[in-house]
Tab-separated table of C-alpha atoms and ligand atoms in Angstrom:
chain	number	residue	atom	x	y	z
M	137	MET	CA	4.699	-5.621	-13.680
M	138	ARG	CA	2.484	-2.381	-14.210
M	139	ILE	CA	3.630	0.277	-12.002
M	140	VAL	CA	1.274	3.086	-11.808
M	141	ILE	CA	2.632	6.294	-10.020
M	142	LEU	CA	-0.260	8.734	-8.838
M	143	PRO	CA	0.214	11.905	-7.058
M	144	ASP	CA	-1.213	11.190	-3.893
M	145	ALA	CA	-2.961	8.302	-1.598
M	146	ALA	CA	-6.354	9.789	-2.801
M	147	ASP	CA	-5.713	9.045	-6.263
M	148	VAL	CA	-4.439	5.507	-5.310
M	149	ALA	CA	-7.576	4.756	-3.498
M	150	CYS	CA	-9.563	6.289	-6.559
M	151	PHE	CA	-7.611	4.180	-9.094
M	152	ALA	CA	-7.836	1.006	-7.090
M	153	ALA	CA	-11.523	1.409	-6.373
M	154	GLN	CA	-12.163	1.919	-10.014
M	155	GLU	CA	-10.322	-1.363	-10.744
M	156	LEU	CA	-12.412	-3.503	-8.407
M	157	ALA	CA	-15.493	-1.948	-9.555
M	158	GLY	CA	-14.815	-2.416	-13.482
M	159	ILE	CA	-14.151	-6.196	-12.347
M	160	VAL	CA	-17.581	-6.540	-10.715
M	161	ARG	CA	-19.191	-4.687	-13.496
M	162	GLY	CA	-17.982	-7.061	-15.892
M	163	LYS	CA	-18.367	-10.359	-13.702
M	164	PRO	CA	-20.894	-9.691	-11.296
M	165	ASP	CA	-20.193	-13.002	-9.279
M	166	ALA	CA	-16.329	-11.844	-9.182
M	167	VAL	CA	-14.558	-13.448	-6.292
M	168	LEU	CA	-12.031	-10.419	-4.462
M	169	GLY	CA	-9.248	-11.083	-2.703
M	170	LEU	CA	-9.219	-8.156	-0.006
M	171	ALA	CA	-6.751	-6.913	2.796
M	172	THR	CA	-7.025	-4.745	5.879
M	173	GLY	CA	-5.006	-2.245	7.406
M	174	SER	CA	-4.597	1.754	6.809
M	175	THR	CA	-3.895	1.334	2.837
M	176	PRO	CA	-7.225	0.138	1.557
M	177	LEU	CA	-9.558	2.287	3.613
M	178	GLY	CA	-9.813	4.894	1.096
M	179	THR	CA	-10.466	2.312	-1.606
M	180	TYR	CA	-13.255	0.871	0.415
M	181	ARG	CA	-14.406	4.325	0.716
M	182	HIS	CA	-14.798	4.916	-2.986
M	183	LEU	CA	-15.919	1.586	-3.670
M	184	ILE	CA	-18.844	2.256	-1.391
M	185	GLU	CA	-19.418	5.428	-3.103
M	186	VAL	CA	-19.263	3.772	-6.495
M	187	HIS	CA	-21.710	1.171	-5.278
M	188	GLN	CA	-24.553	3.884	-3.996
M	189	ALA	CA	-23.988	6.045	-7.070
M	190	GLU	CA	-24.178	3.518	-9.632
M	191	LYS	CA	-26.021	0.968	-7.999
M	192	LEU	CA	-23.489	-1.297	-8.595
M	193	SER	CA	-24.527	-4.952	-6.793
M	194	PHE	CA	-22.109	-7.177	-4.867
M	195	ARG	CA	-24.832	-9.384	-4.386
M	196	ARG	CA	-23.214	-12.163	-6.235
M	197	VAL	CA	-19.540	-11.287	-5.521
M	198	GLN	CA	-17.679	-13.429	-2.961
M	199	THR	CA	-14.565	-12.187	-0.990
M	200	PHE	CA	-11.651	-13.740	0.591
M	201	ASN	CA	-9.522	-11.810	3.036
M	202	LEU	CA	-5.912	-12.594	3.091
M	203	ASP	CA	-5.382	-12.987	6.912
M	204	GLU	CA	-6.708	-12.678	10.416
M	205	TYR	CA	-4.855	-12.595	13.699
M	206	LEU	CA	-4.325	-16.104	15.804
M	207	GLY	CA	-6.520	-16.181	18.898
M	208	LEU	CA	-8.898	-13.075	18.082
M	209	SER	CA	-12.492	-14.026	17.620
M	210	SER	CA	-14.712	-12.348	15.021
M	211	ASN	CA	-16.022	-9.608	17.450
M	212	HIS	CA	-12.998	-8.365	18.735
M	213	PRO	CA	-12.266	-4.677	17.870
M	214	ALA	CA	-8.697	-5.480	16.486
M	215	SER	CA	-10.123	-8.797	14.612
M	216	TYR	CA	-10.056	-8.120	10.651
M	217	ARG	CA	-13.370	-9.837	10.354
M	218	HIS	CA	-14.585	-6.621	12.526
M	219	PHE	CA	-12.396	-4.295	10.059
M	220	MET	CA	-14.025	-5.371	7.325
M	221	ASN	CA	-17.777	-5.538	8.414
M	222	GLU	CA	-17.176	-2.071	9.807
M	223	HIS	CA	-15.198	-0.520	6.858
M	224	LEU	CA	-16.892	-2.267	4.017
M	225	PHE	CA	-19.050	-5.019	4.022
M	226	ARG	CA	-22.059	-3.124	6.022
M	227	PHE	CA	-22.036	-0.567	3.387
M	228	LEU	CA	-22.396	-3.059	0.390
M	229	ASP	CA	-25.506	-5.337	-0.351
M	230	ILE	CA	-22.983	-8.563	-0.360
M	231	PRO	CA	-24.485	-11.008	1.988
M	232	LEU	CA	-21.991	-11.687	4.957
M	233	GLU	CA	-22.121	-15.615	4.447
M	234	GLN	CA	-20.137	-14.872	0.914
M	235	THR	CA	-17.605	-12.884	2.667
M	236	PHE	CA	-14.515	-15.081	3.988
M	237	VAL	CA	-12.113	-14.254	6.645
M	238	PRO	CA	-9.779	-16.794	8.592
M	239	ARG	CA	-11.018	-17.845	11.948
M	240	GLY	CA	-8.657	-16.470	14.157
M	241	ASP	CA	-10.319	-18.479	17.069
M	242	THR	CA	-10.433	-21.764	15.610
M	243	SER	CA	-9.460	-24.785	18.069
M	244	ASP	CA	-8.493	-26.690	14.726
M	245	VAL	CA	-6.047	-24.259	13.038
M	246	GLU	CA	-4.806	-26.772	10.308
M	247	GLY	CA	-8.157	-27.782	9.573
M	248	GLU	CA	-9.226	-23.863	9.166
M	249	CYS	CA	-6.212	-23.172	6.695
M	250	GLN	CA	-6.970	-26.278	4.678
M	251	ALA	CA	-10.647	-25.382	4.492
M	252	TYR	CA	-9.804	-21.634	3.523
M	253	GLU	CA	-7.510	-22.870	0.578
M	254	ARG	CA	-10.432	-25.263	-0.376
M	255	ARG	CA	-13.181	-22.671	-0.249
M	256	ILE	CA	-11.113	-20.392	-2.514
M	257	VAL	CA	-10.895	-23.470	-5.156
M	258	GLU	CA	-14.777	-23.902	-4.709
M	259	ALA	CA	-15.300	-20.536	-5.463
M	260	GLY	CA	-13.429	-20.639	-8.650
M	261	GLY	CA	-10.539	-18.984	-7.607
M	262	ILE	CA	-9.578	-15.338	-6.770
M	263	ASP	CA	-10.091	-12.940	-9.946
M	264	CYS	CA	-8.255	-9.978	-7.979
M	265	GLN	CA	-6.326	-9.908	-4.944
M	266	LEU	CA	-5.899	-6.630	-3.504
M	267	LEU	CA	-2.768	-6.401	-1.299
M	268	GLY	CA	-0.870	-3.579	0.848
M	269	ILE	CA	2.670	-4.159	1.858
M	270	GLY	CA	4.381	-4.275	5.345
M	271	SER	CA	7.251	-1.911	6.015
M	272	ASP	CA	9.425	-5.015	5.955
M	273	GLY	CA	7.971	-6.322	2.392
M	274	HIS	CA	5.549	-8.754	3.660
M	275	ILE	CA	2.345	-9.681	1.555
M	276	GLY	CA	-0.704	-10.901	3.846
M	277	PHE	CA	1.370	-11.908	6.891
M	278	ASN	CA	4.105	-13.491	4.837
M	279	GLU	CA	6.931	-12.159	6.717
M	280	PRO	CA	10.624	-12.450	5.262
M	281	GLY	CA	11.746	-15.896	4.873
M	282	SER	CA	8.280	-16.890	4.008
M	283	SER	CA	8.414	-19.831	1.181
M	284	LEU	CA	7.270	-18.285	-2.244
M	285	ALA	CA	5.268	-21.447	-2.587
M	286	SER	CA	3.652	-21.296	0.646
M	287	ARG	CA	-0.192	-21.944	1.098
M	288	THR	CA	-2.863	-20.659	3.959
M	289	ARG	CA	-0.899	-21.326	7.205
M	290	VAL	CA	0.004	-19.966	10.586
M	291	LYS	CA	2.963	-17.399	10.400
M	292	THR	CA	4.572	-15.758	13.459
M	293	LEU	CA	4.563	-11.921	13.065
M	294	ALA	CA	7.699	-10.335	13.016
M	295	GLU	CA	8.458	-7.872	15.683
M	296	ARG	CA	8.570	-4.899	13.249
M	297	THR	CA	5.006	-5.759	11.894
M	298	ARG	CA	3.769	-6.275	15.583
M	299	LEU	CA	5.180	-2.532	16.426
M	300	ASP	CA	3.640	-1.273	13.090
M	301	ASN	CA	0.365	-2.625	13.914
M	302	ALA	CA	0.376	-1.526	17.609
M	303	ARG	CA	-1.906	1.331	16.899
M	304	PHE	CA	-4.673	-0.700	16.456
M	305	PHE	CA	-4.500	-2.335	20.002
M	306	ALA	CA	-4.339	-0.681	23.260
M	307	SER	CA	-0.936	-1.511	24.011
M	308	LEU	CA	1.988	-3.613	22.158
M	309	ASP	CA	1.447	-6.662	24.737
M	310	GLU	CA	-2.023	-7.032	23.113
M	311	VAL	CA	-0.764	-7.379	19.646
M	312	PRO	CA	-0.931	-11.055	18.729
M	313	THR	CA	2.206	-12.955	17.970
M	314	ALA	CA	0.893	-15.110	14.867
M	315	ALA	CA	-1.823	-14.849	12.310
M	316	ILE	CA	-3.297	-17.415	9.978
M	317	THR	CA	-2.335	-16.180	6.373
M	318	MET	CA	-3.005	-16.822	2.716
M	319	GLY	CA	0.648	-18.109	1.709
M	320	ILE	CA	2.406	-16.419	-1.201
M	321	GLY	CA	1.624	-19.531	-3.565
M	322	THR	CA	-2.222	-18.944	-2.735
M	323	ILE	CA	-1.657	-15.085	-3.490
M	324	LEU	CA	0.147	-15.937	-6.807
M	325	GLU	CA	-2.763	-17.921	-7.905
M	326	ALA	CA	-4.892	-15.044	-8.154
M	327	ARG	CA	-5.835	-14.205	-11.748
M	328	GLN	CA	-4.752	-10.489	-11.171
M	329	VAL	CA	-2.938	-8.781	-8.207
M	330	LEU	CA	-3.463	-4.986	-7.402
M	331	LEU	CA	-0.616	-3.974	-4.627
M	332	LEU	CA	-1.400	-0.466	-3.065
M	333	ALA	CA	1.351	1.468	-1.133
M	334	THR	CA	1.320	5.180	-0.139
M	335	GLY	CA	3.788	7.353	1.859
M	336	GLN	CA	7.718	7.499	2.201
M	337	GLY	CA	7.523	4.646	4.966
M	338	LYS	CA	6.986	1.810	2.171
M	339	ALA	CA	9.343	3.356	-0.354
M	340	GLU	CA	12.183	0.962	0.422
M	341	ALA	CA	9.985	-1.872	0.495
M	342	ILE	CA	8.476	-1.088	-2.838
M	343	ARG	CA	11.940	-0.463	-4.403
M	344	GLU	CA	12.988	-3.760	-3.425
M	345	ALA	CA	9.668	-5.429	-4.524
M	346	VAL	CA	9.765	-3.731	-7.852
M	347	GLU	CA	13.519	-3.696	-8.398
M	348	GLY	CA	15.236	-5.748	-6.137
M	349	PRO	CA	16.120	-9.294	-6.791
M	350	LEU	CA	13.239	-12.022	-6.456
M	351	SER	CA	13.467	-13.215	-2.872
M	352	SER	CA	11.798	-14.737	0.058
M	353	SER	CA	13.517	-12.109	2.234
M	354	LEU	CA	11.297	-9.520	0.394
M	355	PRO	CA	8.249	-11.514	-0.039
M	356	ALA	CA	6.237	-8.964	-2.192
M	357	SER	CA	9.005	-9.595	-4.924
M	358	ALA	CA	7.190	-12.918	-5.460
M	359	LEU	CA	5.112	-10.518	-7.327
M	360	GLN	CA	7.676	-10.380	-10.163
M	361	LEU	CA	6.441	-13.644	-11.033
M	362	HIS	CA	2.774	-12.926	-11.451
M	363	PRO	CA	1.712	-12.448	-15.079
M	364	SER	CA	-0.799	-9.785	-14.383
M	365	ALA	CA	0.473	-7.641	-11.352
M	366	THR	CA	-0.251	-3.835	-10.762
M	367	ILE	CA	1.572	-2.014	-8.240
M	368	VAL	CA	-0.061	1.193	-7.508
M	369	VAL	CA	1.956	3.949	-5.531
M	370	ASP	CA	1.859	7.342	-4.700
M	371	GLU	CA	4.753	9.817	-4.974
M	372	GLY	CA	6.020	9.063	-1.520
M	373	ALA	CA	6.108	5.369	-1.831
M	374	ALA	CA	7.697	5.986	-5.307
M	375	CYS	CA	10.324	8.029	-4.305
M	376	ARG	CA	13.078	5.141	-4.166
M	377	LEU	CA	12.419	3.841	-7.498
M	378	GLN	CA	15.149	3.912	-9.882
M	379	ARG	CA	13.268	3.563	-13.174
M	380	ALA	CA	10.339	5.984	-11.857
M	381	ASP	CA	10.625	7.832	-15.260
M	382	TYR	CA	10.174	4.680	-17.481
M	383	TYR	CA	7.247	3.388	-15.638
M	384	ARG	CA	5.587	6.889	-16.124
M	385	LEU	CA	6.547	6.814	-19.936
M	386	ALA	CA	4.704	3.400	-20.003
M	387	GLU	CA	1.550	4.411	-18.525
M	388	GLN	CA	1.658	7.384	-20.916
M	389	GLN	CA	1.918	5.206	-23.736
M	390	ARG	CA	-0.545	2.743	-22.150
M	391	ARG	CA	-3.461	5.646	-21.959
M	392	ARG	CA	-2.490	6.775	-25.498
M	393	LEU	CA	-2.798	3.215	-27.173
M	394	ARG	CA	-6.187	2.566	-25.289
M	395	LYS	CA	-7.549	6.368	-26.615
M	396	GLU	CA	-6.361	5.234	-30.134
M	397	ALA	CA	-8.115	1.646	-30.101
T	609	LIG	C1	-3.509	-6.670	5.608
T	609	LIG	C2	-2.268	-7.328	5.501
T	609	LIG	C3	-1.007	-6.968	5.588
T	609	LIG	C4	-1.196	-5.231	5.245
T	609	LIG	C5	0.261	-4.506	5.489
T	609	LIG	C6	0.272	-3.032	5.373
T	609	LIG	O1	-4.650	-7.753	5.472
T	609	LIG	O2	-2.400	-8.133	4.786
T	609	LIG	O3	-0.199	-7.371	4.402
T	609	LIG	O4	-1.551	-5.041	4.138
T	609	LIG	O5	0.863	-4.821	6.826
T	609	LIG	O6	-0.579	-2.270	6.534
T	609	LIG	P1	-0.861	-0.924	6.135
T	609	LIG	O7	-1.814	-0.845	5.082
T	609	LIG	O8	-1.829	-0.894	7.464
T	609	LIG	O9	0.419	-0.220	6.158
Protein backbone atom coordinates (compact mmCIF):
# COMPACT_ATOMS: atom_id res chain seq x y z
CA MET A 1 0.00 0.00 0.00
CA ARG A 2 1.08 3.53 -0.70
CA ILE A 3 0.43 5.81 2.31
CA VAL A 4 0.39 9.53 1.56
CA ILE A 5 0.33 11.85 4.59
CA LEU A 6 -0.58 15.45 3.78
CA PRO A 7 -0.93 18.51 6.04
CA ASP A 8 -4.70 18.96 5.89
CA ALA A 9 -8.03 18.04 4.32
CA ALA A 10 -7.62 20.59 1.51
CA ASP A 11 -4.37 18.90 0.42
CA VAL A 12 -6.05 15.48 0.52
CA ALA A 13 -8.85 16.80 -1.72
CA CYS A 14 -6.38 18.37 -4.15
CA PHE A 15 -4.28 15.20 -4.34
CA ALA A 16 -7.32 12.97 -4.96
CA ALA A 17 -8.78 15.29 -7.60
CA GLN A 18 -5.44 15.37 -9.44
CA GLU A 19 -5.29 11.55 -9.37
CA LEU A 20 -8.81 11.24 -10.81
CA ALA A 21 -8.18 13.97 -13.38
CA GLY A 22 -4.94 12.24 -14.41
CA ILE A 23 -6.84 9.00 -15.00
CA VAL A 24 -9.42 10.76 -17.19
CA ARG A 25 -6.69 12.65 -19.10
CA GLY A 26 -4.95 9.35 -19.86
CA LYS A 27 -8.16 7.45 -20.60
CA PRO A 28 -11.09 9.68 -21.65
CA ASP A 29 -13.52 6.73 -21.36
CA ALA A 30 -12.33 5.78 -17.87
CA VAL A 31 -14.63 4.02 -15.43
CA LEU A 32 -14.55 5.72 -12.04
CA GLY A 33 -15.90 4.26 -8.80
CA LEU A 34 -17.23 7.07 -6.60
CA ALA A 35 -18.14 7.57 -2.96
CA THR A 36 -20.42 9.93 -1.04
CA GLY A 37 -20.21 11.35 2.48
CA SER A 38 -18.30 14.39 3.75
CA THR A 39 -14.80 13.21 2.85
CA PRO A 40 -14.92 13.37 -0.97
CA LEU A 41 -16.73 16.74 -1.14
CA GLY A 42 -13.49 18.74 -1.46
CA THR A 43 -12.22 16.30 -4.07
CA TYR A 44 -15.34 16.82 -6.16
CA ARG A 45 -15.03 20.60 -5.84
CA HIS A 46 -11.43 20.43 -7.12
CA LEU A 47 -12.38 18.07 -9.92
CA ILE A 48 -15.06 20.51 -11.06
CA GLU A 49 -12.43 23.29 -11.05
CA VAL A 50 -10.07 21.15 -13.15
CA HIS A 51 -12.92 20.35 -15.55
CA GLN A 52 -13.70 24.06 -15.94
CA ALA A 53 -10.13 25.38 -16.02
CA GLU A 54 -8.68 22.75 -18.38
CA LYS A 55 -11.85 21.87 -20.27
CA LEU A 56 -11.16 18.28 -19.18
CA SER A 57 -14.09 16.37 -20.62
CA PHE A 58 -16.06 13.66 -18.79
CA ARG A 59 -18.33 13.03 -21.78
CA ARG A 60 -17.10 9.45 -22.25
CA VAL A 61 -16.50 8.61 -18.57
CA GLN A 62 -18.75 6.14 -16.74
CA THR A 63 -19.17 6.18 -12.96
CA PHE A 64 -20.34 3.62 -10.42
CA ASN A 65 -21.16 4.68 -6.89
CA LEU A 66 -20.45 2.41 -3.97
CA ASP A 67 -23.83 2.39 -2.33
CA GLU A 68 -27.33 3.69 -1.79
CA TYR A 69 -29.72 3.62 1.16
CA LEU A 70 -32.35 0.93 0.86
CA GLY A 71 -35.82 2.40 0.50
CA LEU A 72 -34.80 5.89 -0.61
CA SER A 73 -35.85 7.05 -4.08
CA SER A 74 -33.39 8.93 -6.25
CA ASN A 75 -35.05 12.27 -5.53
CA HIS A 76 -34.96 11.89 -1.74
CA PRO A 77 -32.69 14.73 -0.54
CA ALA A 78 -30.57 12.30 1.55
CA SER A 79 -30.23 9.70 -1.24
CA TYR A 80 -26.76 9.16 -2.61
CA ARG A 81 -28.06 9.64 -6.18
CA HIS A 82 -29.26 13.10 -5.15
CA PHE A 83 -25.92 13.79 -3.42
CA MET A 84 -23.94 12.89 -6.56
CA ASN A 85 -26.15 14.93 -8.89
CA GLU A 86 -25.94 17.94 -6.56
CA HIS A 87 -22.24 17.84 -5.71
CA LEU A 88 -20.65 16.56 -8.91
CA PHE A 89 -22.57 15.41 -11.95
CA ARG A 90 -24.48 18.64 -12.64
CA PHE A 91 -21.18 20.53 -12.92
CA LEU A 92 -19.56 18.11 -15.40
CA ASP A 93 -20.34 17.29 -19.01
CA ILE A 94 -21.00 13.63 -18.15
CA PRO A 95 -24.32 12.29 -19.48
CA LEU A 96 -26.38 11.21 -16.44
CA GLU A 97 -27.15 7.85 -18.09
CA GLN A 98 -23.44 7.03 -17.76
CA THR A 99 -23.58 7.55 -13.99
CA PHE A 100 -24.71 4.54 -11.97
CA VAL A 101 -25.91 4.44 -8.37
CA PRO A 102 -27.77 1.38 -7.02
CA ARG A 103 -31.55 2.00 -7.02
CA GLY A 104 -32.55 2.11 -3.37
CA ASP A 105 -36.29 2.00 -4.04
CA THR A 106 -36.22 -1.05 -6.29
CA SER A 107 -38.89 -3.70 -5.78
CA ASP A 108 -36.38 -6.37 -6.86
CA VAL A 109 -33.37 -5.92 -4.58
CA GLU A 110 -31.63 -9.14 -5.59
CA GLY A 111 -32.09 -8.35 -9.30
CA GLU A 112 -30.78 -4.80 -8.77
CA CYS A 113 -27.64 -6.08 -7.02
CA GLN A 114 -26.91 -8.62 -9.75
CA ALA A 115 -27.60 -6.08 -12.51
CA TYR A 116 -25.19 -3.63 -10.81
CA GLU A 117 -22.39 -6.20 -10.83
CA ARG A 118 -23.18 -7.01 -14.47
CA ARG A 119 -23.07 -3.34 -15.50
CA ILE A 120 -19.62 -2.94 -13.94
CA VAL A 121 -18.35 -5.92 -15.94
CA GLU A 122 -19.98 -4.62 -19.14
CA ALA A 123 -18.26 -1.26 -18.60
CA GLY A 124 -14.91 -3.10 -18.57
CA GLY A 125 -14.37 -2.94 -14.79
CA ILE A 126 -13.55 0.04 -12.58
CA ASP A 127 -10.27 1.85 -13.30
CA CYS A 128 -10.13 3.67 -9.98
CA GLN A 129 -12.39 3.30 -6.95
CA LEU A 130 -12.57 6.27 -4.60
CA LEU A 131 -13.30 5.32 -0.98
CA GLY A 132 -13.96 6.98 2.35
CA ILE A 133 -13.76 5.03 5.59
CA GLY A 134 -16.30 4.74 8.39
CA SER A 135 -15.20 5.28 11.99
CA ASP A 136 -15.85 1.52 12.41
CA GLY A 137 -13.59 0.74 9.45
CA HIS A 138 -16.33 0.16 6.88
CA ILE A 139 -15.77 0.78 3.17
CA GLY A 140 -18.87 1.26 1.08
CA PHE A 141 -21.43 0.01 3.58
CA ASN A 142 -19.50 -3.17 4.26
CA GLU A 143 -19.82 -3.13 8.01
CA PRO A 144 -17.48 -5.08 10.34
CA GLY A 145 -18.01 -8.79 9.77
CA SER A 146 -18.60 -8.43 6.00
CA SER A 147 -17.11 -11.23 3.95
CA LEU A 148 -13.88 -10.16 2.27
CA ALA A 149 -15.24 -11.87 -0.88
CA SER A 150 -18.66 -10.18 -0.77
CA ARG A 151 -20.42 -8.82 -3.86
CA THR A 152 -23.09 -6.13 -4.26
CA ARG A 153 -25.88 -6.90 -1.79
CA VAL A 154 -27.98 -5.49 1.03
CA LYS A 155 -26.23 -4.80 4.33
CA THR A 156 -27.80 -3.83 7.63
CA LEU A 157 -26.22 -0.59 8.85
CA ALA A 158 -24.40 -0.65 12.18
CA GLU A 159 -25.85 1.66 14.81
CA ARG A 160 -22.59 3.64 14.85
CA THR A 161 -22.93 4.24 11.09
CA ARG A 162 -26.56 5.36 11.50
CA LEU A 163 -25.47 7.76 14.26
CA ASP A 164 -22.53 9.05 12.16
CA ASN A 165 -24.86 9.67 9.20
CA ALA A 166 -27.81 11.10 11.15
CA ARG A 167 -26.47 14.60 10.31
CA PHE A 168 -27.85 14.18 6.77
CA PHE A 169 -31.39 13.44 8.03
CA ALA A 170 -33.97 15.35 10.08
CA SER A 171 -33.72 12.79 12.90
CA LEU A 172 -32.01 9.48 13.75
CA ASP A 173 -35.31 7.66 13.21
CA GLU A 174 -35.25 8.70 9.55
CA VAL A 175 -31.83 7.14 8.87
CA PRO A 176 -32.45 3.93 6.89
CA THR A 177 -31.47 0.69 8.59
CA ALA A 178 -29.98 -0.94 5.48
CA ALA A 179 -28.25 -0.11 2.20
CA ILE A 180 -27.30 -1.70 -1.11
CA THR A 181 -23.52 -1.70 -1.30
CA MET A 182 -20.79 -2.98 -3.57
CA GLY A 183 -19.09 -5.87 -1.79
CA ILE A 184 -15.51 -5.97 -0.62
CA GLY A 185 -14.80 -8.47 -3.40
CA THR A 186 -16.30 -6.01 -5.92
CA ILE A 187 -14.14 -3.16 -4.57
CA LEU A 188 -10.97 -5.27 -4.67
CA GLU A 189 -11.49 -5.87 -8.40
CA ALA A 190 -11.03 -2.18 -9.22
CA ARG A 191 -7.67 -1.73 -10.96
CA GLN A 192 -6.72 0.99 -8.50
CA VAL A 193 -8.22 2.14 -5.19
CA LEU A 194 -7.85 5.52 -3.55
CA LEU A 195 -9.00 5.74 0.08
CA LEU A 196 -9.27 9.18 1.68
CA ALA A 197 -9.53 9.96 5.38
CA THR A 198 -9.36 13.24 7.24
CA GLY A 199 -9.57 14.21 10.90
CA GLN A 200 -8.69 12.47 14.15
CA GLY A 201 -12.08 10.74 14.22
CA LYS A 202 -10.74 8.42 11.51
CA ALA A 203 -7.29 7.89 13.07
CA GLU A 204 -8.03 4.60 14.81
CA ALA A 205 -9.79 3.10 11.76
CA ILE A 206 -6.85 4.13 9.56
CA ARG A 207 -4.30 2.65 11.96
CA GLU A 208 -6.13 -0.68 12.01
CA ALA A 209 -6.71 -0.68 8.24
CA VAL A 210 -3.05 0.00 7.42
CA GLU A 211 -1.14 -1.61 10.29
CA GLY A 212 -3.62 -4.01 11.88
CA PRO A 213 -4.23 -7.60 10.85
CA LEU A 214 -6.25 -8.41 7.73
CA SER A 215 -9.70 -9.02 9.16
CA SER A 216 -13.36 -8.87 8.22
CA SER A 217 -13.77 -7.11 11.59
CA LEU A 218 -12.09 -4.09 10.01
CA PRO A 219 -13.31 -4.16 6.39
CA ALA A 220 -10.84 -1.52 5.12
CA SER A 221 -7.96 -3.84 6.08
CA ALA A 222 -8.96 -5.84 2.95
CA LEU A 223 -7.13 -3.16 0.95
CA GLN A 224 -3.88 -4.74 2.20
CA LEU A 225 -4.65 -7.41 -0.42
CA HIS A 226 -4.95 -4.90 -3.26
CA PRO A 227 -1.91 -4.52 -5.54
CA SER A 228 -2.54 -0.82 -6.18
CA ALA A 229 -4.09 0.82 -3.12
CA THR A 230 -3.27 4.40 -2.13
CA ILE A 231 -4.34 5.68 1.28
CA VAL A 232 -4.36 9.48 1.45
CA VAL A 233 -4.69 10.98 4.93
CA ASP A 234 -4.25 14.32 6.62
CA GLU A 235 -2.18 14.73 9.80
CA GLY A 236 -5.27 14.17 11.96
CA ALA A 237 -6.17 10.81 10.41
CA ALA A 238 -2.48 9.82 10.39
CA CYS A 239 -1.87 10.59 14.07
CA ARG A 240 -2.14 6.95 15.28
CA LEU A 241 0.07 5.42 12.56
CA GLN A 242 3.11 3.71 14.10
CA ARG A 243 5.20 3.82 10.94
CA ALA A 244 4.33 7.34 9.79
CA ASP A 245 8.03 8.26 9.47
CA TYR A 246 8.61 5.36 7.10
CA TYR A 247 5.61 6.32 4.92
CA ARG A 248 6.89 9.93 4.69
CA LEU A 249 10.35 8.68 3.75
CA ALA A 250 8.93 6.40 1.08
CA GLU A 251 6.94 9.29 -0.43
CA GLN A 252 10.03 11.55 -0.45
CA GLN A 253 11.97 8.87 -2.25
CA ARG A 254 9.14 8.30 -4.70
CA ARG A 255 9.11 12.01 -5.57
CA ARG A 256 12.91 12.06 -5.92
CA LEU A 257 12.92 9.06 -8.24
CA ARG A 258 10.15 10.60 -10.35
CA LYS A 259 12.15 13.84 -10.71
CA GLU A 260 15.26 11.93 -11.76
CA ALA A 261 13.38 9.82 -14.32
C1 LIG B 1 -20.16 6.51 1.11
C2 LIG B 1 -19.57 5.34 1.71
C3 LIG B 1 -19.10 5.32 3.13
C4 LIG B 1 -18.35 6.59 3.53
C5 LIG B 1 -17.94 6.52 5.01
C6 LIG B 1 -17.26 7.78 5.46
O1 LIG B 1 -20.53 6.25 -0.23
O2 LIG B 1 -19.49 4.35 1.06
O3 LIG B 1 -18.24 4.21 3.31
O4 LIG B 1 -17.22 6.76 2.72
O5 LIG B 1 -19.07 6.28 5.79
O6 LIG B 1 -18.17 8.84 5.43
P1 LIG B 1 -17.70 10.35 5.68
O7 LIG B 1 -16.85 10.71 4.53
O8 LIG B 1 -18.99 11.14 5.70
O9 LIG B 1 -17.00 10.36 6.98
